[in-house]
Amino acid sequence: DPRHSPSRGAQSRAHSRTRSRTNSVNGRFGADDFNFGDILGEGSYSTVMQATHRVTKHKYAIKVLDKGHLARNNKLQTALIEKNTLVRLGAGHPGIVKLHWTFQDEYSLFFVLDLARNGELQSRISKMGSLSVECSRYYAAQIVDALDYMHGKGVIHRDLKPENLLLDDNFRLKITDFGTGKILDSDVQTAKTFVGTAQYVAPELLENNETSRSSDLWALGCILYQMIAGRFAFHGLSEYLTWQKVKALDYTFPDGFDEQAKDLVQKLLVKSPTERLGAGEPGNPNDIMALKAHPFFASIDWATLWTIAAPTLE
Ligand code: ADE
């Protein structure tokens, strides 16, 4: 199936040209600077592949987007947003996948990204059923710290979920997939057609078509719940039924759910976006520092969060 290997196509096309033509018109990289390996993930318009830089032997994840398919579905803008969002985030945070370079050929756009060798947090949760409270605390803290940075740069993710949380060599978290990202120019944005994944979507998006930083905090509440409970906070038999539950705040905690985690989830899964813990502007009493100060995070040392060893996944 040709859809499954766009970059193999790109690579062999690149091979049929001379290195000097593909490699360095304006000093940029091209597909033939990399050896492509395994497929790491597939989306509707893209395939992520492992790739090794031929000269440095450094390994990356390269997201290959099919230009024709994007154009036919009016999604070229989405690809541009993803790139601009990643560029805006720069090299700045260990918890966010870094964009190293972009290039294109006739058929594809290529985003050269940090490789997160231990895959999606989703597959770990699925494999283990749920995560220990300690592990959940560590990953929730890493999400909070990355959100602090991202939101400070005026970027909201809008589709945070365990599939978009990758684990690097050291089992530290890296947020990826900014294809649904938004660069904020005012505080609250009206979403035109965008709706995230049903289980993590905030009620204001369903009710008023609004998103703000606070929608990412709602998703954090859903993710923390899921890590500990091993199931979705909101889940119906269809997307529509899930939305109904989100709008009605219809969820319950399983017996034995950690009390401090429960308190935090209850302060994040709040219908009014401005009242979620951490939703205030920087300097406001309810800013992200208030979220970091929640008792659930009492044992977290924010200064060494990205340098200490990750807890064993259990
Ligand atoms: N799957 C999607 N993006 C990835 C990345 N950057 N690293 C590893 N696996 C991925």
PDB file of N, CA, C and O in Angstrom, residues 159-205:
ATOM      1  N   ASP A 159      -5.120  18.967  21.775  1.00  0.00           N
ATOM      2  CA  ASP A 159      -5.451  17.539  21.637  1.00  0.00           C
ATOM      3  C   ASP A 159      -4.511  16.696  22.490  1.00  0.00           C
ATOM      4  O   ASP A 159      -3.990  15.677  22.032  1.00  0.00           O
ATOM      5  N   LEU A 160      -4.319  17.137  23.734  1.00  0.00           N
ATOM      6  CA  LEU A 160      -3.464  16.363  24.641  1.00  0.00           C
ATOM      7  C   LEU A 160      -4.164  15.057  24.979  1.00  0.00           C
ATOM      8  O   LEU A 160      -5.344  15.049  25.323  1.00  0.00           O
ATOM      9  N   LYS A 161      -3.418  13.974  24.864  1.00  0.00           N
ATOM     10  CA  LYS A 161      -3.926  12.634  25.196  1.00  0.00           C
ATOM     11  C   LYS A 161      -2.710  11.716  25.231  1.00  0.00           C
ATOM     12  O   LYS A 161      -1.655  12.058  24.692  1.00  0.00           O
ATOM     13  N   PRO A 162      -2.856  10.559  25.884  1.00  0.00           N
ATOM     14  CA  PRO A 162      -1.676   9.698  26.054  1.00  0.00           C
ATOM     15  C   PRO A 162      -1.016   9.248  24.742  1.00  0.00           C
ATOM     16  O   PRO A 162       0.164   8.929  24.731  1.00  0.00           O
ATOM     17  N   GLU A 163      -1.752   9.266  23.635  1.00  0.00           N
ATOM     18  CA  GLU A 163      -1.144   8.945  22.330  1.00  0.00           C
ATOM     19  C   GLU A 163      -0.164  10.034  21.887  1.00  0.00           C
ATOM     20  O   GLU A 163       0.715   9.786  21.066  1.00  0.00           O
ATOM     21  N   ASN A 164      -0.349  11.242  22.403  1.00  0.00           N
ATOM     22  CA  ASN A 164       0.528  12.351  22.019  1.00  0.00           C
ATOM     23  C   ASN A 164       1.593  12.644  23.065  1.00  0.00           C
ATOM     24  O   ASN A 164       2.268  13.657  23.008  1.00  0.00           O
ATOM     25  N   LEU A 165       1.704  11.755  24.041  1.00  0.00           N
ATOM     26  CA  LEU A 165       2.734  11.880  25.068  1.00  0.00           C
ATOM     27  C   LEU A 165       3.720  10.744  24.840  1.00  0.00           C
ATOM     28  O   LEU A 165       3.379   9.572  25.012  1.00  0.00           O
ATOM     29  N   LEU A 166       4.912  11.096  24.397  1.00  0.00           N
ATOM     30  CA  LEU A 166       5.907  10.074  24.064  1.00  0.00           C
ATOM     31  C   LEU A 166       6.920   9.943  25.201  1.00  0.00           C
ATOM     32  O   LEU A 166       7.044  10.849  26.032  1.00  0.00           O
ATOM     33  N   LEU A 167       7.618   8.820  25.229  1.00  0.00           N
ATOM     34  CA  LEU A 167       8.638   8.593  26.256  1.00  0.00           C
ATOM     35  C   LEU A 167      10.000   8.470  25.581  1.00  0.00           C
ATOM     36  O   LEU A 167      10.160   7.720  24.613  1.00  0.00           O
ATOM     37  N   ASP A 168      10.967   9.218  26.094  1.00  0.00           N
ATOM     38  CA  ASP A 168      12.305   9.195  25.482  1.00  0.00           C
ATOM     39  C   ASP A 168      13.141   8.046  26.067  1.00  0.00           C
ATOM     40  O   ASP A 168      12.631   7.209  26.810  1.00  0.00           O
ATOM     41  N   ASP A 169      14.420   8.021  25.735  1.00  0.00           N
ATOM     42  CA  ASP A 169      15.343   6.971  26.205  1.00  0.00           C
ATOM     43  C   ASP A 169      15.311   6.789  27.717  1.00  0.00           C
ATOM     44  O   ASP A 169      15.516   5.700  28.229  1.00  0.00           O
ATOM     45  N   ASN A 170      15.114   7.904  28.413  1.00  0.00           N
ATOM     46  CA  ASN A 170      15.140   7.886  29.884  1.00  0.00           C
ATOM     47  C   ASN A 170      13.744   7.813  30.486  1.00  0.00           C
ATOM     48  O   ASN A 170      13.575   8.089  31.672  1.00  0.00           O
ATOM     49  N   PHE A 171      12.774   7.472  29.666  1.00  0.00           N
ATOM     50  CA  PHE A 171      11.371   7.399  30.110  1.00  0.00           C
ATOM     51  C   PHE A 171      10.871   8.724  30.643  1.00  0.00           C
ATOM     52  O   PHE A 171      10.017   8.776  31.517  1.00  0.00           O
ATOM     53  N   ARG A 172      11.418   9.823  30.106  1.00  0.00           N
ATOM     54  CA  ARG A 172      10.848  11.131  30.394  1.00  0.00           C
ATOM     55  C   ARG A 172       9.882  11.467  29.256  1.00  0.00           C
ATOM     56  O   ARG A 172      10.036  10.972  28.137  1.00  0.00           O
ATOM     57  N   LEU A 173       8.937  12.325  29.598  1.00  0.00           N
ATOM     58  CA  LEU A 173       7.832  12.571  28.681  1.00  0.00           C
ATOM     59  C   LEU A 173       8.162  13.658  27.638  1.00  0.00           C
ATOM     60  O   LEU A 173       8.872  14.619  27.944  1.00  0.00           O
ATOM     61  N   LYS A 174       7.673  13.479  26.438  1.00  0.00           N
ATOM     62  CA  LYS A 174       7.774  14.521  25.412  1.00  0.00           C
ATOM     63  C   LYS A 174       6.430  14.666  24.713  1.00  0.00           C
ATOM     64  O   LYS A 174       5.914  13.698  24.155  1.00  0.00           O
ATOM     65  N   ILE A 175       5.903  15.866  24.737  1.00  0.00           N
ATOM     66  CA  ILE A 175       4.619  16.125  24.079  1.00  0.00           C
ATOM     67  C   ILE A 175       4.851  16.275  22.577  1.00  0.00           C
ATOM     68  O   ILE A 175       5.794  16.950  22.150  1.00  0.00           O
ATOM     69  N   THR A 176       4.024  15.632  21.806  1.00  0.00           N
ATOM     70  CA  THR A 176       4.158  15.724  20.349  1.00  0.00           C
ATOM     71  C   THR A 176       2.823  16.021  19.688  1.00  0.00           C
ATOM     72  O   THR A 176       1.803  16.141  20.353  1.00  0.00           O
ATOM     73  N   ASP A 177       2.852  16.139  18.383  1.00  0.00           N
ATOM     74  CA  ASP A 177       1.688  16.334  17.524  1.00  0.00           C
ATOM     75  C   ASP A 177       0.984  17.660  17.761  1.00  0.00           C
ATOM     76  O   ASP A 177      -0.084  17.731  18.367  1.00  0.00           O
ATOM     77  N   PHE A 178       1.607  18.695  17.233  1.00  0.00           N
ATOM     78  CA  PHE A 178       1.029  20.038  17.337  1.00  0.00           C
ATOM     79  C   PHE A 178       0.207  20.392  16.115  1.00  0.00           C
ATOM     80  O   PHE A 178      -0.063  21.558  15.848  1.00  0.00           O
ATOM     81  N   GLY A 179      -0.234  19.366  15.391  1.00  0.00           N
ATOM     82  CA  GLY A 179      -1.069  19.586  14.216  1.00  0.00           C
ATOM     83  C   GLY A 179      -2.394  20.247  14.563  1.00  0.00           C
ATOM     84  O   GLY A 179      -3.050  20.840  13.717  1.00  0.00           O
ATOM     85  N   THR A 180      -2.787  20.133  15.822  1.00  0.00           N
ATOM     86  CA  THR A 180      -4.023  20.756  16.283  1.00  0.00           C
ATOM     87  C   THR A 180      -3.713  21.953  17.171  1.00  0.00           C
ATOM     88  O   THR A 180      -4.600  22.487  17.829  1.00  0.00           O
ATOM     89  N   GLY A 181      -2.458  22.331  17.193  1.00  0.00           N
ATOM     90  CA  GLY A 181      -2.021  23.427  18.062  1.00  0.00           C
ATOM     91  C   GLY A 181      -2.599  24.751  17.621  1.00  0.00           C
ATOM     92  O   GLY A 181      -3.172  24.886  16.536  1.00  0.00           O
ATOM     93  N   LYS A 182      -2.479  25.731  18.489  1.00  0.00           N
ATOM     94  CA  LYS A 182      -3.043  27.041  18.203  1.00  0.00           C
ATOM     95  C   LYS A 182      -2.091  28.053  18.810  1.00  0.00           C
ATOM     96  O   LYS A 182      -1.690  27.907  19.956  1.00  0.00           O
ATOM     97  N   ILE A 183      -1.739  29.054  18.015  1.00  0.00           N
ATOM     98  CA  ILE A 183      -0.974  30.154  18.576  1.00  0.00           C
ATOM     99  C   ILE A 183      -1.978  31.210  18.992  1.00  0.00           C
ATOM    100  O   ILE A 183      -2.788  31.656  18.193  1.00  0.00           O
ATOM    101  N   LEU A 184      -1.957  31.547  20.273  1.00  0.00           N
ATOM    102  CA  LEU A 184      -2.964  32.461  20.812  1.00  0.00           C
ATOM    103  C   LEU A 184      -2.634  33.889  20.436  1.00  0.00           C
ATOM    104  O   LEU A 184      -1.543  34.363  20.714  1.00  0.00           O
ATOM    105  N   ASP A 185      -3.584  34.591  19.854  1.00  0.00           N
ATOM    106  CA  ASP A 185      -3.375  36.034  19.741  1.00  0.00           C
ATOM    107  C   ASP A 185      -4.317  36.793  20.666  1.00  0.00           C
ATOM    108  O   ASP A 185      -4.110  37.937  20.973  1.00  0.00           O
ATOM    109  N   SER A 186      -5.331  36.130  21.141  1.00  0.00           N
ATOM    110  CA  SER A 186      -6.085  36.707  22.239  1.00  0.00           C
ATOM    111  C   SER A 186      -6.305  35.581  23.228  1.00  0.00           C
ATOM    112  O   SER A 186      -5.919  34.447  22.973  1.00  0.00           O
ATOM    113  N   ASP A 187      -6.913  35.874  24.348  1.00  0.00           N
ATOM    114  CA  ASP A 187      -6.943  34.890  25.394  1.00  0.00           C
ATOM    115  C   ASP A 187      -7.839  33.701  25.102  1.00  0.00           C
ATOM    116  O   ASP A 187      -7.493  32.561  25.346  1.00  0.00           O
ATOM    117  N   VAL A 188      -9.003  33.989  24.594  1.00  0.00           N
ATOM    118  CA  VAL A 188      -9.933  32.926  24.262  1.00  0.00           C
ATOM    119  C   VAL A 188     -10.109  32.945  22.754  1.00  0.00           C
ATOM    120  O   VAL A 188     -10.207  33.992  22.145  1.00  0.00           O
ATOM    121  N   GLN A 189     -10.086  31.784  22.170  1.00  0.00           N
ATOM    122  CA  GLN A 189     -10.224  31.705  20.725  1.00  0.00           C
ATOM    123  C   GLN A 189     -11.519  30.968  20.394  1.00  0.00           C
ATOM    124  O   GLN A 189     -11.934  30.095  21.137  1.00  0.00           O
ATOM    125  N   THR A 190     -12.085  31.352  19.286  1.00  0.00           N
ATOM    126  CA  THR A 190     -13.233  30.608  18.814  1.00  0.00           C
ATOM    127  C   THR A 190     -12.735  29.598  17.792  1.00  0.00           C
ATOM    128  O   THR A 190     -12.100  29.958  16.811  1.00  0.00           O
ATOM    129  N   ALA A 191     -13.000  28.339  18.079  1.00  0.00           N
ATOM    130  CA  ALA A 191     -12.561  27.291  17.171  1.00  0.00           C
ATOM    131  C   ALA A 191     -13.548  27.227  16.020  1.00  0.00           C
ATOM    132  O   ALA A 191     -14.752  27.313  16.240  1.00  0.00           O
ATOM    133  N   LYS A 192     -13.071  27.061  14.811  1.00  0.00           N
ATOM    134  CA  LYS A 192     -13.992  27.036  13.696  1.00  0.00           C
ATOM    135  C   LYS A 192     -14.565  25.645  13.494  1.00  0.00           C
ATOM    136  O   LYS A 192     -15.742  25.424  13.663  1.00  0.00           O
ATOM    137  N   THR A 193     -13.698  24.715  13.173  1.00  0.00           N
ATOM    138  CA  THR A 193     -14.221  23.376  12.929  1.00  0.00           C
ATOM    139  C   THR A 193     -13.580  22.365  13.852  1.00  0.00           C
ATOM    140  O   THR A 193     -13.966  21.219  13.891  1.00  0.00           O
ATOM    141  N   PHE A 194     -12.600  22.827  14.596  1.00  0.00           N
ATOM    142  CA  PHE A 194     -11.795  21.880  15.344  1.00  0.00           C
ATOM    143  C   PHE A 194     -12.493  21.307  16.578  1.00  0.00           C
ATOM    144  O   PHE A 194     -13.030  22.026  17.397  1.00  0.00           O
ATOM    145  N   VAL A 195     -12.513  19.999  16.712  1.00  0.00           N
ATOM    146  CA  VAL A 195     -12.876  19.344  17.961  1.00  0.00           C
ATOM    147  C   VAL A 195     -11.828  18.267  18.211  1.00  0.00           C
ATOM    148  O   VAL A 195     -11.495  17.505  17.317  1.00  0.00           O
ATOM    149  N   GLY A 196     -11.283  18.219  19.405  1.00  0.00           N
ATOM    150  CA  GLY A 196     -10.247  17.233  19.724  1.00  0.00           C
ATOM    151  C   GLY A 196     -10.821  15.834  19.886  1.00  0.00           C
ATOM    152  O   GLY A 196     -11.913  15.538  19.402  1.00  0.00           O
ATOM    153  N   THR A 197     -10.098  14.994  20.581  1.00  0.00           N
ATOM    154  CA  THR A 197     -10.529  13.617  20.812  1.00  0.00           C
ATOM    155  C   THR A 197     -11.589  13.586  21.917  1.00  0.00           C
ATOM    156  O   THR A 197     -11.402  14.199  22.961  1.00  0.00           O
ATOM    157  N   ALA A 198     -12.695  12.887  21.669  1.00  0.00           N
ATOM    158  CA  ALA A 198     -13.873  12.967  22.542  1.00  0.00           C
ATOM    159  C   ALA A 198     -13.566  12.779  24.026  1.00  0.00           C
ATOM    160  O   ALA A 198     -14.056  13.541  24.861  1.00  0.00           O
ATOM    161  N   GLN A 199     -12.740  11.807  24.354  1.00  0.00           N
ATOM    162  CA  GLN A 199     -12.495  11.498  25.768  1.00  0.00           C
ATOM    163  C   GLN A 199     -11.754  12.600  26.517  1.00  0.00           C
ATOM    164  O   GLN A 199     -11.723  12.602  27.743  1.00  0.00           O
ATOM    165  N   TYR A 200     -11.122  13.515  25.785  1.00  0.00           N
ATOM    166  CA  TYR A 200     -10.292  14.541  26.429  1.00  0.00           C
ATOM    167  C   TYR A 200     -10.766  15.954  26.107  1.00  0.00           C
ATOM    168  O   TYR A 200     -10.148  16.927  26.521  1.00  0.00           O
ATOM    169  N   VAL A 201     -11.846  16.073  25.373  1.00  0.00           N
ATOM    170  CA  VAL A 201     -12.272  17.396  24.908  1.00  0.00           C
ATOM    171  C   VAL A 201     -13.006  18.142  26.021  1.00  0.00           C
ATOM    172  O   VAL A 201     -13.830  17.578  26.744  1.00  0.00           O
ATOM    173  N   ALA A 202     -12.691  19.437  26.158  1.00  0.00           N
ATOM    174  CA  ALA A 202     -13.285  20.234  27.232  1.00  0.00           C
ATOM    175  C   ALA A 202     -14.705  20.659  26.856  1.00  0.00           C
ATOM    176  O   ALA A 202     -15.006  20.871  25.678  1.00  0.00           O
ATOM    177  N   PRO A 203     -15.579  20.798  27.853  1.00  0.00           N
ATOM    178  CA  PRO A 203     -16.984  21.111  27.574  1.00  0.00           C
ATOM    179  C   PRO A 203     -17.184  22.444  26.849  1.00  0.00           C
ATOM    180  O   PRO A 203     -18.104  22.546  26.032  1.00  0.00           O
ATOM    181  N   GLU A 204     -16.333  23.444  27.095  1.00  0.00           N
ATOM    182  CA  GLU A 204     -16.535  24.751  26.443  1.00  0.00           C
ATOM    183  C   GLU A 204     -16.365  24.648  24.927  1.00  0.00           C
ATOM    184  O   GLU A 204     -16.941  25.416  24.171  1.00  0.00           O
ATOM    185  N   LEU A 205     -15.567  23.668  24.504  1.00  0.00           N
ATOM    186  CA  LEU A 205     -15.391  23.498  23.072  1.00  0.00           C
ATOM    187  C   LEU A 205     -16.658  22.910  22.464  1.00  0.00           C
ATOM    188  O   LEU A 205     -17.070  23.281  21.363  1.00  0.00           O
TER     189      LEU A 205
END
